[in-house]
Coordinates of C-alpha atoms in Angstrom, one line a residue:
X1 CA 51.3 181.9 31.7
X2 CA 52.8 182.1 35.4
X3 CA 56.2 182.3 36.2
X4 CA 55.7 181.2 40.0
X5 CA 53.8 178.6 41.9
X6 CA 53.4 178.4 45.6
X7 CA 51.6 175.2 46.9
X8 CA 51.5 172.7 49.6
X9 CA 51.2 169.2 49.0
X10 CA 49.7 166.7 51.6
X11 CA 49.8 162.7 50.7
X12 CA 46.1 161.6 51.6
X13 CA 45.6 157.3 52.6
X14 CA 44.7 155.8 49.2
X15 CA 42.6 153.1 50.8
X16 CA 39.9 155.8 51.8
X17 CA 40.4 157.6 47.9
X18 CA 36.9 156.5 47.8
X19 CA 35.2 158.4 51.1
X20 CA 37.9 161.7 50.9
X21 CA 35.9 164.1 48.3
X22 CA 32.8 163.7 50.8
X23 CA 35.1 164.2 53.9
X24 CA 36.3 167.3 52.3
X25 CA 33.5 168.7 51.4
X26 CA 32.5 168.5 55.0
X27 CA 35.0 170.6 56.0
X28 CA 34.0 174.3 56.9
X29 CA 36.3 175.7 54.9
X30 CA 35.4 174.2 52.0
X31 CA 31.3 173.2 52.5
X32 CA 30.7 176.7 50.8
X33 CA 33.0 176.3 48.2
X34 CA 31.2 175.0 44.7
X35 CA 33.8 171.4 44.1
X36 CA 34.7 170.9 40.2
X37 CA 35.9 167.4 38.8
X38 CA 37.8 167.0 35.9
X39 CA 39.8 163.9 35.0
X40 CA 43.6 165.2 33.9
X41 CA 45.9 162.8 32.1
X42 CA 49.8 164.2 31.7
X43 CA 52.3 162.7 29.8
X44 CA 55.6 163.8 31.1
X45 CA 59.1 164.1 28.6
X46 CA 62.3 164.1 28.8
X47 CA 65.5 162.9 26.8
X48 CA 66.9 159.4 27.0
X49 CA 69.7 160.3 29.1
X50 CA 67.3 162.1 31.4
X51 CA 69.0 165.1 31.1
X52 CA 65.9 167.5 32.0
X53 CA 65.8 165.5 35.6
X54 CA 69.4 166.3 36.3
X55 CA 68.5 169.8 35.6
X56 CA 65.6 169.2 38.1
X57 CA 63.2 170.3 35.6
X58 CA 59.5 168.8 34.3
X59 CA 58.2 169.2 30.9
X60 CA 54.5 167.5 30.6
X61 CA 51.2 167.8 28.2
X62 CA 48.1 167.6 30.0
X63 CA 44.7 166.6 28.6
X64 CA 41.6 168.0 30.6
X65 CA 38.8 166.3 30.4
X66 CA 37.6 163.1 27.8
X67 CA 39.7 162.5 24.6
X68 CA 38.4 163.7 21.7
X69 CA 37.6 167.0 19.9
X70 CA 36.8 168.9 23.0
X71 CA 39.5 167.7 24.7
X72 CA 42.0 170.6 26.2
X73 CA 45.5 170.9 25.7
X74 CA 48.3 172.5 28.1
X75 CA 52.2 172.4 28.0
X76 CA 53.8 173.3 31.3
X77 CA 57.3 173.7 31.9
X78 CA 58.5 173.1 35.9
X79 CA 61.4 174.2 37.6
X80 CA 62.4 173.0 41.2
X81 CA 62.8 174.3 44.4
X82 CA 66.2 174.5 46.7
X83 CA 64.1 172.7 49.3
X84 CA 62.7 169.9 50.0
X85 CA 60.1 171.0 52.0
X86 CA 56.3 170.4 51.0
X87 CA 55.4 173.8 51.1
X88 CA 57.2 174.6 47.5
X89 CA 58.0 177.7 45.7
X90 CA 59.2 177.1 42.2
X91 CA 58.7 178.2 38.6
X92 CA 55.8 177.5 36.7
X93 CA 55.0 178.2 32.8
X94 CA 51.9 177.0 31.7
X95 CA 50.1 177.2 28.0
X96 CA 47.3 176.1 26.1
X97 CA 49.0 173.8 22.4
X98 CA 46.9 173.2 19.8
X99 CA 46.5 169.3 20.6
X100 CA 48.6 166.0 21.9
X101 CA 51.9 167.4 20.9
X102 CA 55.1 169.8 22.3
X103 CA 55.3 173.1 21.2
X104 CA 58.6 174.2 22.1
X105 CA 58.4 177.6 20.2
X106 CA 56.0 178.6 23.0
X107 CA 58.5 178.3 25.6
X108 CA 60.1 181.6 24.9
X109 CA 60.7 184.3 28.2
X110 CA 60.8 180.7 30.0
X111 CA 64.5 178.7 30.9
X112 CA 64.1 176.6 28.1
X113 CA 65.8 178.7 25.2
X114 CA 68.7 178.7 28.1
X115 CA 68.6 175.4 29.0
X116 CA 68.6 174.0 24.8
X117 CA 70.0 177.0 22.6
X118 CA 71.1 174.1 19.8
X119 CA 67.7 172.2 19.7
X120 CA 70.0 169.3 21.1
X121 CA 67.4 168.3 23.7
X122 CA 64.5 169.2 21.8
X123 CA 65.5 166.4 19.2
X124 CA 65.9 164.2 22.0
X125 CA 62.8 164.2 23.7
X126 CA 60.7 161.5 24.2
X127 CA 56.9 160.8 26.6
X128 CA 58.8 158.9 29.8
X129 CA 55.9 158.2 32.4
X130 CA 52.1 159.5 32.9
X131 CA 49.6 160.6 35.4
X132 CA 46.2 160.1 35.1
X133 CA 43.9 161.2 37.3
X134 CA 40.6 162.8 38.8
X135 CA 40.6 166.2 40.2
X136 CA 38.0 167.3 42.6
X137 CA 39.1 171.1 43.3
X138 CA 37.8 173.9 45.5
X139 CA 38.4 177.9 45.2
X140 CA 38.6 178.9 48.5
X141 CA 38.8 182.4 50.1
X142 CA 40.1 182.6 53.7
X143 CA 40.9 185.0 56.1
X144 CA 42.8 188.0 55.1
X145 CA 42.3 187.9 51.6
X146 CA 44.2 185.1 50.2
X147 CA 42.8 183.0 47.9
X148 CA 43.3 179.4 47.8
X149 CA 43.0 176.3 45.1
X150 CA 42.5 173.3 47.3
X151 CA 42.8 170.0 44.7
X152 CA 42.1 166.6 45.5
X153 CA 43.9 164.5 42.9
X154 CA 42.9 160.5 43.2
X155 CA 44.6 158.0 40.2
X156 CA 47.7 156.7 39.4
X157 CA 51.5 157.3 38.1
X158 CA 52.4 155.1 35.5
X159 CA 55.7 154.3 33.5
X160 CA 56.8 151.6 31.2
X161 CA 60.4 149.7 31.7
X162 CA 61.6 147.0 30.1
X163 CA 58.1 146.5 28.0
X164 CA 56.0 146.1 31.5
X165 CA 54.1 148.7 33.5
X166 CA 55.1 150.1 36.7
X167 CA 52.4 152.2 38.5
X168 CA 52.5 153.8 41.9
X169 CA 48.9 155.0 43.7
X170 CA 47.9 158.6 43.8
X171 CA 45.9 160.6 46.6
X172 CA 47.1 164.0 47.3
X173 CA 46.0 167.1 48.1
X174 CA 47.5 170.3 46.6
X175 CA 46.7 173.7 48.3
X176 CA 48.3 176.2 45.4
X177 CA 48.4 180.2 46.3
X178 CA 46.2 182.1 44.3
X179 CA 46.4 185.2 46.0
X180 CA 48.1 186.3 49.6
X181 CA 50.7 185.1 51.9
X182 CA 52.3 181.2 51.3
X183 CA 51.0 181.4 55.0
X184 CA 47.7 180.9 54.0
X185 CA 48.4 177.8 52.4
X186 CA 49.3 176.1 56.3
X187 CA 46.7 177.9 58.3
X188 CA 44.0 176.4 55.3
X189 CA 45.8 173.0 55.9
X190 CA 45.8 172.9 59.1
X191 CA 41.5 173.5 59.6
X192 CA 41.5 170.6 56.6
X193 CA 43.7 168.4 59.0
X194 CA 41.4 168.2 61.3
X195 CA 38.8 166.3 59.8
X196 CA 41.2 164.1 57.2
X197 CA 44.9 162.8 58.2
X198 CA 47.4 164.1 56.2
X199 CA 51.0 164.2 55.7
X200 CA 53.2 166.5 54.7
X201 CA 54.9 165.5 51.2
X202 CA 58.0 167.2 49.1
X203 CA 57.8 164.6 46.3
X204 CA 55.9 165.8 42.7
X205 CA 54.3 164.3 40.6
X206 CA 57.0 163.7 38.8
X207 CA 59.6 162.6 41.1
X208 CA 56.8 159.8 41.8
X209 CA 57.0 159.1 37.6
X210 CA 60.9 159.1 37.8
X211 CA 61.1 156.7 41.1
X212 CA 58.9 154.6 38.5
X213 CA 61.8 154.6 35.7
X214 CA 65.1 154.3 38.2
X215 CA 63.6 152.1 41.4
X216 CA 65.8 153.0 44.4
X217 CA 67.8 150.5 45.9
X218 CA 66.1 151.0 48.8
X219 CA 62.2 152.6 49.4
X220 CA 63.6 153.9 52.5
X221 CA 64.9 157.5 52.5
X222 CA 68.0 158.4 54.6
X223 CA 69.8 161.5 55.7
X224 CA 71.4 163.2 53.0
X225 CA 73.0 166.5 55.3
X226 CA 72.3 169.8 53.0
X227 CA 75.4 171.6 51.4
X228 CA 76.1 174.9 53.5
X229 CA 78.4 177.9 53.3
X230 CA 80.5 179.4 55.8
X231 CA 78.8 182.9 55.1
X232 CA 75.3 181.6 55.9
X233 CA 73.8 183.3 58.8
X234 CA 72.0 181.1 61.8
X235 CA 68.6 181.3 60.7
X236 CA 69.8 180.2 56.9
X237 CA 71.7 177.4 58.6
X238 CA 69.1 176.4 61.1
X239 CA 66.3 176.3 58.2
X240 CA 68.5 174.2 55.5
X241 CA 69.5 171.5 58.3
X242 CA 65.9 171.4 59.9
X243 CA 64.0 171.0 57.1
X244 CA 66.1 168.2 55.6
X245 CA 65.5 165.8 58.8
X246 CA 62.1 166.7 58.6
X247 CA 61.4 165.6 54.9
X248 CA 63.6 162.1 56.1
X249 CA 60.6 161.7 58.4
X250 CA 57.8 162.1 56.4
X251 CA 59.2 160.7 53.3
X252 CA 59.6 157.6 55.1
X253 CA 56.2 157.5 57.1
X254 CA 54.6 158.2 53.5
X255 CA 56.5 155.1 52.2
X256 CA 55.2 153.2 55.3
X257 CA 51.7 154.4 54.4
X258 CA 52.1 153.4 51.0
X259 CA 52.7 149.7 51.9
X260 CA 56.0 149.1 51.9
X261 CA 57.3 146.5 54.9
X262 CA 60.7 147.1 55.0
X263 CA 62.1 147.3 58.3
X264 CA 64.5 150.1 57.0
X265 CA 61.8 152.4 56.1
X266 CA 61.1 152.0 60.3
X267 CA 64.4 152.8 61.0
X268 CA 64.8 155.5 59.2
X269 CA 61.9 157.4 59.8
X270 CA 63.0 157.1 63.8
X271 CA 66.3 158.3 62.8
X272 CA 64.8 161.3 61.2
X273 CA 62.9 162.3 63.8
X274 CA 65.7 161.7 66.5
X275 CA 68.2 164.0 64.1
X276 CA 64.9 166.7 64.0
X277 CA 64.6 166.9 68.1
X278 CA 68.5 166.7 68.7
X279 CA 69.1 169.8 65.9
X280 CA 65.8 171.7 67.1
X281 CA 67.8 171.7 70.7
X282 CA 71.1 172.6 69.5
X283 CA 69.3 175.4 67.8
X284 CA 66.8 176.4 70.4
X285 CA 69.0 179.3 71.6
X286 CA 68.8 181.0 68.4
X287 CA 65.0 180.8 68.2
X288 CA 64.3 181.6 72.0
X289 CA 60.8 183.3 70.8
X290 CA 59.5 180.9 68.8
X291 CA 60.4 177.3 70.7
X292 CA 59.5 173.9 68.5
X293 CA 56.4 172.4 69.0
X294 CA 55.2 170.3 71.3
X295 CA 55.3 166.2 70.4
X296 CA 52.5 165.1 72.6
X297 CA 50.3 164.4 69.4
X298 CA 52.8 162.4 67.7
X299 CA 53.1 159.8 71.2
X300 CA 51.2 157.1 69.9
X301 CA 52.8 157.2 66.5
X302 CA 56.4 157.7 67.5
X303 CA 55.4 154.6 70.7
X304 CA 53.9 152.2 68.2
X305 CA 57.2 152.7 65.6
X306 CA 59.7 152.5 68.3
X307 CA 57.7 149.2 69.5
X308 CA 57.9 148.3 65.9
X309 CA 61.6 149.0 65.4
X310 CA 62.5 146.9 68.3
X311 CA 61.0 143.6 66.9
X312 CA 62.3 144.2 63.3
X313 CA 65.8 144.5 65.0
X314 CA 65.1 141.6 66.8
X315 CA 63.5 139.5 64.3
X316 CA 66.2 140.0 61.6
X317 CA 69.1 140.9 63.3
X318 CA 69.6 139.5 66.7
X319 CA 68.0 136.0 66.6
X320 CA 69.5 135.5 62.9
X321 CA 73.0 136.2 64.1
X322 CA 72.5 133.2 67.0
X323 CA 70.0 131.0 65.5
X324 CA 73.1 128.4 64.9
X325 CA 74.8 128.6 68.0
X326 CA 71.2 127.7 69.7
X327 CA 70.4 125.2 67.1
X328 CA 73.3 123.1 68.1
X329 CA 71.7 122.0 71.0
X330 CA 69.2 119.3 69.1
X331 CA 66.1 119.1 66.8
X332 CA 64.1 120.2 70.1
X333 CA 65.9 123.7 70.3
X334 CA 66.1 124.3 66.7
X335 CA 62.3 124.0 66.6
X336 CA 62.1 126.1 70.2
X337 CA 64.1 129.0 68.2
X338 CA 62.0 128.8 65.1
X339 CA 58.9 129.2 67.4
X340 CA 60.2 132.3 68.2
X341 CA 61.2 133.5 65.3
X342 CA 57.9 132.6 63.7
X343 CA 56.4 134.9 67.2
X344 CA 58.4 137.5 66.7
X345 CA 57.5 138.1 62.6
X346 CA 53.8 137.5 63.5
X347 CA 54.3 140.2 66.3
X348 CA 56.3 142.3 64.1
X349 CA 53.2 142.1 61.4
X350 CA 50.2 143.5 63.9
X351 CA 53.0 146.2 65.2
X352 CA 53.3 147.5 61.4
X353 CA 49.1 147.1 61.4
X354 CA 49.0 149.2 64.4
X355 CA 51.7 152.0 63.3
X356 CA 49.9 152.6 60.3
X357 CA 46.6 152.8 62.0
X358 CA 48.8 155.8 64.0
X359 CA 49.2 157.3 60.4
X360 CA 45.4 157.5 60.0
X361 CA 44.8 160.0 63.0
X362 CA 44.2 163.5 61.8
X363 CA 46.0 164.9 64.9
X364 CA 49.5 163.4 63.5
X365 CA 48.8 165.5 60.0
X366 CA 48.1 168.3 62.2
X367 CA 51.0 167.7 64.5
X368 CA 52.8 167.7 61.0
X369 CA 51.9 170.7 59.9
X370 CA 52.9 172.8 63.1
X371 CA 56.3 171.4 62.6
X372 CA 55.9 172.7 59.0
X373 CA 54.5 176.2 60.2
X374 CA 57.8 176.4 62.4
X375 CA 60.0 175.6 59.4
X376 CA 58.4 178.2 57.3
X377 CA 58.6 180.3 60.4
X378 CA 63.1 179.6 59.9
X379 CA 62.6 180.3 55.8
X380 CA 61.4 184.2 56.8
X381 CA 64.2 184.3 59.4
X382 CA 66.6 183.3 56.4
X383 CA 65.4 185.5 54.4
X384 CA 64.9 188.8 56.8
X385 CA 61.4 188.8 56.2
X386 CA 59.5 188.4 59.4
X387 CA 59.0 190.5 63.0
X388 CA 59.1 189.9 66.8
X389 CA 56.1 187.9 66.8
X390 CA 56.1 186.6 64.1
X391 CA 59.7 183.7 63.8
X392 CA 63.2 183.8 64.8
X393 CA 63.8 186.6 66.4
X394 CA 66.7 186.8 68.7
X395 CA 69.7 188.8 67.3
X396 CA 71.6 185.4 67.2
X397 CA 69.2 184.2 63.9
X398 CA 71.4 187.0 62.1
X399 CA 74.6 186.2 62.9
X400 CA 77.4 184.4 61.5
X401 CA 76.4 180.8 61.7
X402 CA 79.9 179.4 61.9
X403 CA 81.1 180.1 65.4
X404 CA 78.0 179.9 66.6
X405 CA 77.7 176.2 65.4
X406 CA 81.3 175.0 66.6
X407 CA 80.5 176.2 70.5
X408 CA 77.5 174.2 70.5
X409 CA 78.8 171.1 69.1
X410 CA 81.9 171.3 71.6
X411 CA 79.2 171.9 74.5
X412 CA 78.0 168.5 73.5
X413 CA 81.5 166.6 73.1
X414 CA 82.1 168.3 76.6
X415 CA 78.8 166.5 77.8
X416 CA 79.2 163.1 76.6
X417 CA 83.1 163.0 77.6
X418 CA 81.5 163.9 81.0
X419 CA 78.6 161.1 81.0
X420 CA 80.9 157.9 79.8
X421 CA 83.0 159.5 82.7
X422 CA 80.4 158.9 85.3
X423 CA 77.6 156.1 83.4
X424 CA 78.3 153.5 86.3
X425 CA 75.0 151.7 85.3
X426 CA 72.3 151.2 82.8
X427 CA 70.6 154.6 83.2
X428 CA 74.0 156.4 83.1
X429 CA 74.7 154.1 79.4
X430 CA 71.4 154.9 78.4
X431 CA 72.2 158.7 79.3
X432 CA 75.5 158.8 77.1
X433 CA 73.5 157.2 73.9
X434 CA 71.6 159.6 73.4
X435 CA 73.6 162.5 74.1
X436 CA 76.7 160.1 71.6
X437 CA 73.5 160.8 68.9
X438 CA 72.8 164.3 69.4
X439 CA 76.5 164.8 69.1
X440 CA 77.0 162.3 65.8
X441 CA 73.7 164.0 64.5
X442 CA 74.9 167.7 64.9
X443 CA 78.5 167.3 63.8
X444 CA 77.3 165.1 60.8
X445 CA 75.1 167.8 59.0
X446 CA 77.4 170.7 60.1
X447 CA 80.6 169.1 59.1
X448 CA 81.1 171.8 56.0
X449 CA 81.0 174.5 59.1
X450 CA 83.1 172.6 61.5
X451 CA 86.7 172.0 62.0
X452 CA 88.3 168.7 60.3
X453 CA 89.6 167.7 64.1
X454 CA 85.9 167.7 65.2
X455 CA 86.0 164.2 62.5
X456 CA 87.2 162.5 65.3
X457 CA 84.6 163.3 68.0
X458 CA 82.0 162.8 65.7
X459 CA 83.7 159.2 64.7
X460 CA 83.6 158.4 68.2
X461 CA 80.0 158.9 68.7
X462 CA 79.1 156.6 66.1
X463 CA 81.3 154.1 68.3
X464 CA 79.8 154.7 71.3
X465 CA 76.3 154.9 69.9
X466 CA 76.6 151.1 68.2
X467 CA 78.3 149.6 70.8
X468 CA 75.5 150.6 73.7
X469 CA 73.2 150.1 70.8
X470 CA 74.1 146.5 70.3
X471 CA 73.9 145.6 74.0
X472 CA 70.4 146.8 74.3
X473 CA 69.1 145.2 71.2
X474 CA 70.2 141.7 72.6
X475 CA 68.6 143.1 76.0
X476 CA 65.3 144.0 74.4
X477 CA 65.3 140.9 71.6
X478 CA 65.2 138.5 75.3
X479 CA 62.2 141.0 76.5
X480 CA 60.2 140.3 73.5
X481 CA 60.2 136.9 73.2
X482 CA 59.4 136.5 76.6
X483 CA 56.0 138.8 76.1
X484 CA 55.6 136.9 72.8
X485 CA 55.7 133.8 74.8
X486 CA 58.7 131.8 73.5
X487 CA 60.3 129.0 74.9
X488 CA 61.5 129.9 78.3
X489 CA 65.0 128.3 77.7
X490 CA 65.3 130.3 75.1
X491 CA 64.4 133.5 76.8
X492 CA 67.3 132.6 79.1
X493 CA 69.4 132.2 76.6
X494 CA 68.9 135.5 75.0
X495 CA 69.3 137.0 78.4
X496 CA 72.7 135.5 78.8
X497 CA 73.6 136.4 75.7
X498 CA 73.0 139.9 76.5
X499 CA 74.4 139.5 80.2
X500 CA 78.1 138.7 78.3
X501 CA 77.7 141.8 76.7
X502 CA 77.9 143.9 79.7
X503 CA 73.8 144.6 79.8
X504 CA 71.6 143.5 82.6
X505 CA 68.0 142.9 80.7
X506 CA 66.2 142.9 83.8
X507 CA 67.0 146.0 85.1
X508 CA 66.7 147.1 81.4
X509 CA 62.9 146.0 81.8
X510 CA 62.4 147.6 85.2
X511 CA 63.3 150.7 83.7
X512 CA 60.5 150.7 81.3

């Protein structure tokens, strides 16, 4: 029985499940490693009212290897994190049972007595959703002395509702600390990286089993601001706020690698990305020694989704909202208009062909995981645990975050005040966007540590950022349907459109 488990999870693409166990095995780290398979089926419990989810904890049999007689039996009870980073830390009690069947008994000098002293839940209890699976693992002993599990885990996640089955694809990797320094766990990751892409991935198993049961509204994940204190130092603030944008971006690029086509999943990846750089800066001060890393790898990948973003916005937002007031001029411009709508989609469809392609180079995972070194590199500031060399080490890391935080939001209301001053032309607009993000950003998931008066600057960002927002999507929706080669007349349209919004598209183009 363990009480903790330390791991790192990586989401694998599941259309090469097939080839990955022989990539692997080519890696250096792990060619002189013996691989075991075993095939693993779980079925996962909880109450009818879910109540061990709200509590954030799992409760699962396992099966290893065939059913039958010699089949093995394990009961593990989980217990979440307070991140949602992929590089987890969270309780773990694990236990051979006699066969297909809870034993609760054996969950003594665990949270369970705590969590059900009346046997309420216990009654309840009921199998919810299952994993079933093959596991190609590797005991791996690196540098300095930690020892590594390194788990390939191909199958599926299955759950029942309403009498039909629901499944979602699985191909992950799990690196779980066996011995050593959670460390270990990114430096391994990162050598695998380079020969397989990866991506960094906070969800469980069994967060994947309960998306199964309650389908969010949306696939796309969107920023949801941690809860801070006013007591917290810099480094605690900087590595709660950080790492929440961070796990915005990769849970939506893993959703866009899973399949899904919505254009919000797009969106919001950008947005998480843009809310990482903007809170990296207004933090850089505090982590002078130990400056973000670069984003030259992730070019291509951030290029093809901004390029993708542009024609969704176009596509299902600008030409929608004039389709009528084109379509009045006759049968022949309703059909011109259609033609480019039916451009734009097909344009929009090899963009989202392309981005994932992005997805599939090994340099993004590593890319990735540098970004998650730098995070973990914030967790030991938070926690006093690291040296000179080795985080956040200015004396500003340790102090009071609250002060701190207000002078630099107000050094960005001061900046943007000072560019719609002075933005005489498109550069100047363009300039006063992005700084009217940073500043809606940074005031949005440091509102608990910020005065209610700075509401109002952070209400007029938002303005400022939709309304230049809105003139260059009509700008940019004329641009692509002239490279998609639509109708020229209504190409001009578009561009007068945008004209009577105050945005000149040809000097937008120039500027690209």
């Amino acid at each position: 029985m363990s009480a903790t488990e330390t791991e790192l999870k990586l989401a694998l693409p599941p259309r090469d499940a097939a080839s990955l166990a022989v990539r692997l095995m080519r890696v250096p780290a792990l060619a002189r490693a013996t691989p075991v398979r075993e095939h693993l089926v779980s079925l996962y419990h909880d109450t009818p009212a879910q109540d061990l989810l709200r509590q954030r904890v799992a409760l699962r049999l396992r099966r290893e290897g065939p059913e039958g007689a010699g089949a093995r039996w394990l009961q593990t009870l989980k217990t979440a994190g307070d991140t949602t980073s992929a590089l987890s830390q969270r309780g773990e009690w694990e236990m051979p049972v006699a066969g297909p069947a809870l034993e609760l008994h054996r969950l003594e000098g665990t949270p369970w007595p705590a969590m059900d002293p009346d046997g309420v839940l216990a009654a309840a209890l009921q199998p919810c959703f299952t994993t079933d699976f093959v596991r190609t693992r590797w005991r791996v002993r690196v540098r300095g002395g930690a020892v590594v599990e390194v788990a390939l885990d191909v199958g599926a996640v299955t759950a029942t509702v309403d009498g039909a089955a629901h499944a979602t694809p699985l191909c992950e990797l799990e690196l779980e600390l066996l011995q050593g320094p959670p460390e270990a766990l990114l430096a391994l990751a990162r050598r695998i990286a380079r020969h397989v892409p990866v991506l960094p991935l906070a969800a469980s198993k069994a967060a994947r089993g309960y998306a199964l049961l309650h389908p969010p509204a949306s696939p796309a994940v969107e920023a949801q601001p941690p809860a801070l204190k006013r007591g917290m130092t810099v480094a605690q603030v900087a590595e709660r706020v950080l790492q929440e944008p961070f796990h915005q971006f990769c849970a939506n690029l893993f959703a866009l690698q899973q399949g899904s086509d919505a254009p919000e999943v797009v969106h919001q990846a950008r947005v998480g990305w843009r809310r990482l750089r903007s809170l990296a800066r207004l933090f850089a001060p505090a982590c002078a020694a130990r400056p973000a890393p670069a984003a030259a790898a992730l070019a291509p990948l951030l290029q093809s989704l901004g390029h993708l973003r542009d024609l969704d916005v176009a596509r299902t937002q600008t030409l929608p909202a004039l389709a009528a007031h084109y379509a009045q001029g006759g049968a022949r411009q309703a059909a011109a208009w259609a033609a480019a709508q039916a451009a734009l989609d097909a344009a929009a469809d090899q963009a989202r062909a392309q981005t994932r392609a992005a997805l599939q180079r090994p340099a993004v995972g590593a890319a990735l995981l540098a970004w998650q070194d730098w995070l973990h590199g914030w967790a030991l500031a938070a926690q006093g645990e690291c040296g000179v060399d080795a985080c956040a080490s200015d004396a500003l890391a340790g102090a009071p975050a609250r002060h701190w935080v207000r002078k630099r939001v107000q050094r960005l209301v001061r900046r943007l005040g000072a560019a719609l001053k002075t933005a005489g032309d498109d550069e100047g607009l363009h300039h006063a966007r992005i700084l009217a993000k940073r500043l809606r950003y940074g005031s949005t998931s440091l509102a608990p540590l910020l005065p209610r008066r700075m509401g109002r600057h952070r209400g007029a960002a938002e303005q400022w950022q939709e309304r230049l927002g809105a003139q260059r999507d009509w700008a940019r929706a004329a641009a692509l349907v002239a490279v998609c080669g639509g109708d020229a007349a209504v190409v001009a349209f578009l561009r007068g459109a945008a004209l009577g919004r105050g945005w000149d598209p040809l000097r937008d183009a120039a500027r690209r």
